PDB file of C-alpha atoms in Angstrom:
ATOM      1  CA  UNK A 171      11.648   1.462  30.965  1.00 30.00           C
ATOM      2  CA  UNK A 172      13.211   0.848  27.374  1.00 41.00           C
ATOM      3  CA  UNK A 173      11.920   2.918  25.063  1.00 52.00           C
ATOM      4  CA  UNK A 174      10.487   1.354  21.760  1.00 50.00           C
ATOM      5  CA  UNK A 175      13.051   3.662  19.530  1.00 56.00           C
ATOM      6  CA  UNK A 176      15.874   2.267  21.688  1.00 60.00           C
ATOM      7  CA  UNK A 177      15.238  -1.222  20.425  1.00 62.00           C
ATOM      8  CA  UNK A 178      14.978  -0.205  17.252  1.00 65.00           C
ATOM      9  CA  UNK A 179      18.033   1.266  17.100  1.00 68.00           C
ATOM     10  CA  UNK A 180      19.850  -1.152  18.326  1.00 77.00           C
ATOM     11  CA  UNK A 181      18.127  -3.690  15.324  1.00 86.00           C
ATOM     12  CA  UNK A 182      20.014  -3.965  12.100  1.00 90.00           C
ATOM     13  CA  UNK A 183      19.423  -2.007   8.680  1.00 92.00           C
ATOM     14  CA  UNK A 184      17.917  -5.345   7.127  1.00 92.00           C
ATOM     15  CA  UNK A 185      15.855  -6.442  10.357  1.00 91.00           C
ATOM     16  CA  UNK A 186      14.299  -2.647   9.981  1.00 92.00           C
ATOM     17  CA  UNK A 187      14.324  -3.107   6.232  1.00 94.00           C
ATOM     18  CA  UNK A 188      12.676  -6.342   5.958  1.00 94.00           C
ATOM     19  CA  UNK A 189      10.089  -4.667   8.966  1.00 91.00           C
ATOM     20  CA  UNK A 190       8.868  -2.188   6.832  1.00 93.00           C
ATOM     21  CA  UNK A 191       8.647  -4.735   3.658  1.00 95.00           C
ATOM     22  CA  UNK A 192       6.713  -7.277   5.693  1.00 93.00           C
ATOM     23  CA  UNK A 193       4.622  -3.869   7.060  1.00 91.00           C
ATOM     24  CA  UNK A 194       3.468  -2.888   3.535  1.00 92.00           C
ATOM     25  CA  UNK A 195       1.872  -5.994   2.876  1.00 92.00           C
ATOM     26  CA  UNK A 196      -0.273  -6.323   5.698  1.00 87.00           C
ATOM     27  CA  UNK A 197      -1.186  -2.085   5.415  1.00 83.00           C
ATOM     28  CA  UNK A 198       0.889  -0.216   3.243  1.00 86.00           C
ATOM     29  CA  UNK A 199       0.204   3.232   4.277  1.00 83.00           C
ATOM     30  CA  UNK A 200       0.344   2.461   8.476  1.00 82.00           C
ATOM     31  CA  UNK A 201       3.720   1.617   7.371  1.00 88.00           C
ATOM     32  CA  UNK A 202       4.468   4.335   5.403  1.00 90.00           C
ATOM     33  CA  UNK A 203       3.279   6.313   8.586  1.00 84.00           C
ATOM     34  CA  UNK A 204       5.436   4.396  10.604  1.00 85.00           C
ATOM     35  CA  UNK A 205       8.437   4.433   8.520  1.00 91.00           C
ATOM     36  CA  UNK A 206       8.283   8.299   8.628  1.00 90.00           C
ATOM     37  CA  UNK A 207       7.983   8.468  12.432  1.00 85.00           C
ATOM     38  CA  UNK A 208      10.801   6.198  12.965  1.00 88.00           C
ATOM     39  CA  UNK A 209      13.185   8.194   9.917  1.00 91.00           C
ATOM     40  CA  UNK A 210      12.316  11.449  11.797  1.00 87.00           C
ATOM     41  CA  UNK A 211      13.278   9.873  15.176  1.00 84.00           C
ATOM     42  CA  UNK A 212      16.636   8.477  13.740  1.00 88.00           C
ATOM     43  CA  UNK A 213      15.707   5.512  13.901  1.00 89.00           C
ATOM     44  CA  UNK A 214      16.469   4.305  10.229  1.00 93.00           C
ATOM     45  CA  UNK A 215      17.685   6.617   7.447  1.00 95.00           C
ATOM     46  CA  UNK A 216      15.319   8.327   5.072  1.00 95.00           C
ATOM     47  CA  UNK A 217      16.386   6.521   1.863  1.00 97.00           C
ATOM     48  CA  UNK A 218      16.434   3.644   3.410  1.00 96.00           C
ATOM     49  CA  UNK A 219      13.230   3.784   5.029  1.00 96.00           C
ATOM     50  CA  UNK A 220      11.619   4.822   0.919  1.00 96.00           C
ATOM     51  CA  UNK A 221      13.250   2.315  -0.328  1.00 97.00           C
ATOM     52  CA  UNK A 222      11.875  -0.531   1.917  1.00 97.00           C
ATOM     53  CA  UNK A 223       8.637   0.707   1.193  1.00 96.00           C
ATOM     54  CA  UNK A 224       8.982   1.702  -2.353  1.00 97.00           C
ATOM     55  CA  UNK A 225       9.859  -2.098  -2.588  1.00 97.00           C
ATOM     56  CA  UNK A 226       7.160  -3.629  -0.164  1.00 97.00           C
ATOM     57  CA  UNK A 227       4.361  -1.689  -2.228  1.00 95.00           C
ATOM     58  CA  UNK A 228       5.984  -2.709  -5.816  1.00 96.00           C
ATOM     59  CA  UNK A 229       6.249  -6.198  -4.808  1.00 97.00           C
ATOM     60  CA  UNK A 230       2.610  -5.828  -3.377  1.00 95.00           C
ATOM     61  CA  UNK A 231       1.557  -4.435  -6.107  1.00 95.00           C
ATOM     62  CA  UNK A 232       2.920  -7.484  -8.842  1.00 96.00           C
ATOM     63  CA  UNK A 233       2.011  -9.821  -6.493  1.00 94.00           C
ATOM     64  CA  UNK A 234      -1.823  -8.667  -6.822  1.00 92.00           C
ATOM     65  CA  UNK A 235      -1.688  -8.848 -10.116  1.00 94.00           C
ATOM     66  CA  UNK A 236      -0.424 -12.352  -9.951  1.00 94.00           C
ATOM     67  CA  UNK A 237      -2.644 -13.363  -7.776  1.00 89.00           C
ATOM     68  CA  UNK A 238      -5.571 -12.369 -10.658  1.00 88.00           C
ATOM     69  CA  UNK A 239      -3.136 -14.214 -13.450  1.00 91.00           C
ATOM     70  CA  UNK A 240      -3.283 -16.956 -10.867  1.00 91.00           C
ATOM     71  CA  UNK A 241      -6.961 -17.186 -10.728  1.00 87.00           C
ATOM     72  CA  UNK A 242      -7.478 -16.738 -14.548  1.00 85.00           C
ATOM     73  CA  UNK A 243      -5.379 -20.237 -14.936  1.00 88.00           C
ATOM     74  CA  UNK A 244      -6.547 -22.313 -11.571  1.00 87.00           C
ATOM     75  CA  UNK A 245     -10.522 -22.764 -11.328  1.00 82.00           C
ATOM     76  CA  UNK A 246      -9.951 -23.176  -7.328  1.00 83.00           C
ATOM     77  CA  UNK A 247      -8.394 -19.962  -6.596  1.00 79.00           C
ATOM     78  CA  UNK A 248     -11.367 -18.037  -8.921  1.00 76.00           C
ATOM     79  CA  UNK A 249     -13.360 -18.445  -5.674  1.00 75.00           C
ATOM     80  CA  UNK A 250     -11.281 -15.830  -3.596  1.00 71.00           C
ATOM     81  CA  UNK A 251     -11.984 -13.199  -6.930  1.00 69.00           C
ATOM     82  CA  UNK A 252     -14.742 -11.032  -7.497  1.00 64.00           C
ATOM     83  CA  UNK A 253     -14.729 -10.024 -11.203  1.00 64.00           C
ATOM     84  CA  UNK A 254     -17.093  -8.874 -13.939  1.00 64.00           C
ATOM     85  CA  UNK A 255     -17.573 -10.805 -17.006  1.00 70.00           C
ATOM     86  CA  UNK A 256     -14.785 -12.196 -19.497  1.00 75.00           C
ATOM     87  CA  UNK A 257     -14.397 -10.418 -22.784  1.00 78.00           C
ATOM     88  CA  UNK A 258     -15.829  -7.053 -21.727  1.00 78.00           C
ATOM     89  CA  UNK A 259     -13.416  -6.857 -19.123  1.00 82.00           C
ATOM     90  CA  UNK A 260     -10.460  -8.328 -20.858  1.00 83.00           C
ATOM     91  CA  UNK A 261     -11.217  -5.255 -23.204  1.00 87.00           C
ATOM     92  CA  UNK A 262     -11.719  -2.671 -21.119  1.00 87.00           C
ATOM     93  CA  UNK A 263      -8.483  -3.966 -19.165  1.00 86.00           C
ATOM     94  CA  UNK A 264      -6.513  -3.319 -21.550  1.00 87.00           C
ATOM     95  CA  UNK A 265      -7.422  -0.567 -23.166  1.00 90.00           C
ATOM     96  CA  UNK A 266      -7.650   1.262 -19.705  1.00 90.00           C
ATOM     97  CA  UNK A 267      -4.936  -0.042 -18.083  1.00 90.00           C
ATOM     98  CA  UNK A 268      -2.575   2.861 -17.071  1.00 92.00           C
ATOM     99  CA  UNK A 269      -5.727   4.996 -15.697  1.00 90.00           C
ATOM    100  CA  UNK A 270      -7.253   1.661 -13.479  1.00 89.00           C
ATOM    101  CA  UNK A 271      -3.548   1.481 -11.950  1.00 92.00           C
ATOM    102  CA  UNK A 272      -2.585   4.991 -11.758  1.00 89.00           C
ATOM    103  CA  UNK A 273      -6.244   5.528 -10.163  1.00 87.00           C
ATOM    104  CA  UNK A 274      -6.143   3.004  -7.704  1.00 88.00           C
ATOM    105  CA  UNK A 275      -3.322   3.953  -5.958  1.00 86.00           C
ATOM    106  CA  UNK A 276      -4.878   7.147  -4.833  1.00 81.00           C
ATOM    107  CA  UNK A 277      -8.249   5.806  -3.900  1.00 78.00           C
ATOM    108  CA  UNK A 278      -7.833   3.264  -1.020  1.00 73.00           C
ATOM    109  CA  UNK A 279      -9.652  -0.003  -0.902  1.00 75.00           C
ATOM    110  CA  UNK A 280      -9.537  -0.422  -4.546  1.00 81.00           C
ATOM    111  CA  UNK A 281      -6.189  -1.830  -4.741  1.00 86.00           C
ATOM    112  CA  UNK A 282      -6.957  -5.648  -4.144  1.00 85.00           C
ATOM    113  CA  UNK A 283      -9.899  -5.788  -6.261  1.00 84.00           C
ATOM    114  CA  UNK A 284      -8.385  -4.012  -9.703  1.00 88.00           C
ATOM    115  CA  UNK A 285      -5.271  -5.421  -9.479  1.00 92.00           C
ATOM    116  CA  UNK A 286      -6.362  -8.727  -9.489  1.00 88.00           C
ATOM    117  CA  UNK A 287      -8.940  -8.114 -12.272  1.00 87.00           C
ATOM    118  CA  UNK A 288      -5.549  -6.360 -13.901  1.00 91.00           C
ATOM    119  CA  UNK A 289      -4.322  -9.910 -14.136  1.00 92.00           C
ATOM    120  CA  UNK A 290      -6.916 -12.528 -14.185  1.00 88.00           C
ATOM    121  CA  UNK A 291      -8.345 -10.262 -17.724  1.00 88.00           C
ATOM    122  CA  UNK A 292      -4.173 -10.621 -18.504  1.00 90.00           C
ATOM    123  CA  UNK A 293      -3.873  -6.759 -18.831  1.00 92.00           C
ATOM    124  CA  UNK A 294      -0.706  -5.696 -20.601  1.00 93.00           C
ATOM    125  CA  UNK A 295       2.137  -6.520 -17.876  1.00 96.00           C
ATOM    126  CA  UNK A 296       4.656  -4.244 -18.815  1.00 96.00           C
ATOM    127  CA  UNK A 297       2.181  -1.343 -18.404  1.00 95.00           C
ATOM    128  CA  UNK A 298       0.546  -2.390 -15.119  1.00 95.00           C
ATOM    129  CA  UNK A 299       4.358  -2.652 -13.741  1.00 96.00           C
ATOM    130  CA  UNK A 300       5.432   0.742 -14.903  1.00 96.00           C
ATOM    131  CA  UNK A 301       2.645   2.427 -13.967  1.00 95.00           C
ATOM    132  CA  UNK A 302       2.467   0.839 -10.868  1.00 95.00           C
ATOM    133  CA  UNK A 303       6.184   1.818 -10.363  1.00 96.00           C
ATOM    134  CA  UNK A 304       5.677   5.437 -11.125  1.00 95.00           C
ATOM    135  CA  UNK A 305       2.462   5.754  -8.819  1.00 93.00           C
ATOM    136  CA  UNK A 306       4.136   4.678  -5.924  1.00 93.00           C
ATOM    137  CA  UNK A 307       6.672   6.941  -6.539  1.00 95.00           C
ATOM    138  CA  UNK A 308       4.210   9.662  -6.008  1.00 94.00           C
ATOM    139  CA  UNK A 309       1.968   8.433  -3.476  1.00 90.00           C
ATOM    140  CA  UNK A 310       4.286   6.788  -1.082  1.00 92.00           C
ATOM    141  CA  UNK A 311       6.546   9.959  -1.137  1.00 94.00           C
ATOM    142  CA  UNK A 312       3.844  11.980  -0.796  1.00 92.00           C
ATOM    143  CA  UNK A 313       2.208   9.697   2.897  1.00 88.00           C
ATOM    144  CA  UNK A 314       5.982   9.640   3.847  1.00 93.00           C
ATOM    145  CA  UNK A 315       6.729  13.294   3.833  1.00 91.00           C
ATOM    146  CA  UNK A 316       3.391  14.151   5.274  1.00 88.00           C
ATOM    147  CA  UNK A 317       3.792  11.960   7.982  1.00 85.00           C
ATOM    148  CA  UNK A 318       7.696  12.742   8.348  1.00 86.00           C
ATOM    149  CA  UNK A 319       6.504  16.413   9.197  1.00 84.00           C
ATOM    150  CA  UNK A 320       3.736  15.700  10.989  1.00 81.00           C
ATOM    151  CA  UNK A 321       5.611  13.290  12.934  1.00 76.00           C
ATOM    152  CA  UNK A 322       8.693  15.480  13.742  1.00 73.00           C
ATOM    153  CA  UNK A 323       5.993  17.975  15.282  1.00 71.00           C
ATOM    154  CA  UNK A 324       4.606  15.427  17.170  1.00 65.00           C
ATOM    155  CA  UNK A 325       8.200  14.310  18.409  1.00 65.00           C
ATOM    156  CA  UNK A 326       9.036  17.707  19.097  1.00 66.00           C
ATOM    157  CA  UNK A 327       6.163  18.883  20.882  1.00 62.00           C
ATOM    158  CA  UNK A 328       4.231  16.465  22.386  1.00 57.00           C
ATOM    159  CA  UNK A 329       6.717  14.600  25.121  1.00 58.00           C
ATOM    160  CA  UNK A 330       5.338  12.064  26.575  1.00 59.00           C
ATOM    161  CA  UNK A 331       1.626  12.294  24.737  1.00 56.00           C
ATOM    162  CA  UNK A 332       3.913  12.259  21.095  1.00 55.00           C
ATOM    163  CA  UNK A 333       3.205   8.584  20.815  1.00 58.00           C
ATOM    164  CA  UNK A 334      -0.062   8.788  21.429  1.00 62.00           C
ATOM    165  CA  UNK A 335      -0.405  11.374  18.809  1.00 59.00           C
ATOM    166  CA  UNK A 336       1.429   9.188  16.409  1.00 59.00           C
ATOM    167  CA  UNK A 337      -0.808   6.252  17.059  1.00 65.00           C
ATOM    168  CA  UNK A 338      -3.899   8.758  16.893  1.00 64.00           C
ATOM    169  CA  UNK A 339      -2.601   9.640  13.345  1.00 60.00           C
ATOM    170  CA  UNK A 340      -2.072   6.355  12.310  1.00 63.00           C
ATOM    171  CA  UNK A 341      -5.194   4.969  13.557  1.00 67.00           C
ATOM    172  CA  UNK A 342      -6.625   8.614  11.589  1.00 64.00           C
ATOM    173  CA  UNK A 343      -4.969   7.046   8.382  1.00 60.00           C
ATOM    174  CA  UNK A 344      -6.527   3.828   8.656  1.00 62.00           C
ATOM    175  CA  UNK A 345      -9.707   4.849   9.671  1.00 64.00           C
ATOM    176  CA  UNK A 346     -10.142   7.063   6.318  1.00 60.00           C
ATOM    177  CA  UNK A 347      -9.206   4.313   4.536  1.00 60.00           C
ATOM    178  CA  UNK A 348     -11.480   2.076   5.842  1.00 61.00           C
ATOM    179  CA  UNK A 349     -14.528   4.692   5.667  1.00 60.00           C
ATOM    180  CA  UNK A 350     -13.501   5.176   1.729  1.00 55.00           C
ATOM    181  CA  UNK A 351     -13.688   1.574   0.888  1.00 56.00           C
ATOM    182  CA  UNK A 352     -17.381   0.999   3.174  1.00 57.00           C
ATOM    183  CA  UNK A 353     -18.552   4.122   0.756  1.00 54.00           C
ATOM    184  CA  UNK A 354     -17.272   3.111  -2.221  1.00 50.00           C
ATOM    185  CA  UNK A 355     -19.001  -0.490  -1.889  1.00 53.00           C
ATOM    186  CA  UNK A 356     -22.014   1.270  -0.614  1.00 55.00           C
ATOM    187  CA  UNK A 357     -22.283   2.967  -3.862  1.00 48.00           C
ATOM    188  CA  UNK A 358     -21.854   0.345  -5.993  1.00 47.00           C
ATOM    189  CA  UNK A 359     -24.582  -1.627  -4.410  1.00 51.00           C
ATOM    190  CA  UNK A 360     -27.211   1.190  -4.919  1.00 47.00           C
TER     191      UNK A 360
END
């Protein structure tokens, strides 16, 4: 049987790069997870595995707030937003905008939605981007060396069961995620 690290090892550094790009967009912190596991394993360096992801959640991140600048010019795409009214928001936007981005990064589920609003209200660019920048810096690195040590237990450890226990902690991950988002739009509709 080939193992899965195996074929990945045998890929090259921009097939694994462009992997964990693609990966960030579709859940950012699964592949952060999964970057770690395969770093520990050898499977792609450490820096290189960051950087794919510090560049995957960047572009991620701009391309949100796009989206939202998007919608603010093009009537047809407003239909895929959910945002509050015009000039309050516009204001609050902007005056607010390094706590909405710095926030959201730490609180999952509110990415899509305040990001979007970031740019549709035309929040200050230049501020979204570097804060954006400087919280993924600390919350990617953080997910990644949490789940580089928790993966290089599991790798050590667990033999045969260790990729179960990766895909338990994964699914773990995602799960939380999930549950924070359901509670935080339960709350706002009470």
């Amino acid at each position: 049987m080939i193992r899965l690290s195996a074929i990945m090892a045998s890929q090259p550094l921009w097939l694994k790069a462009f992997s964990i790009i693609l990966g960030t967009f579709i859940l950012e912190d699964v592949a952060t997870v999964l970057a770690a596991t395969a770093a520990k394993n050898g499977d792609i360096s450490i820096i290189a595995a960051l950087l794919s992801l510090y560049l995957g959640v960047i572009v991620g991140d701009v391309g949100l707030y796009g989206l939202g600048l998007a919608g603010s010019r093009w009537v047809f795409l407003r239909r895929f937003l959910t945002l509050p009214s015009e000039e309050q928001a516009r204001t609050w936007f902007s005056r607010n905008i390094i706590a909405v981005v710095a926030i959201a990064r730490f609180i999952p589920g509110v990415r899509l939605p305040l990001y979007t609003a970031c740019g549709f209200f035309r929040a200050p660019f230049c501020a979204f981007a570097l804060t954006a920048i400087a919280a993924t810096l600390v919350w990617t690195s953080l997910l990644f060396l949490l789940s580089l040590h928790i993966s290089g237990w599991l790798l050590a450890h667990k033999s045969g069961w260790r990729w179960a226990g990766i895909a338990g902690f994964v699914l773990c991950i995602f799960a939380m995620g999930r549950l924070i988002g359901h509670l935080q739009r339960g709350s706002h509709n009470s």
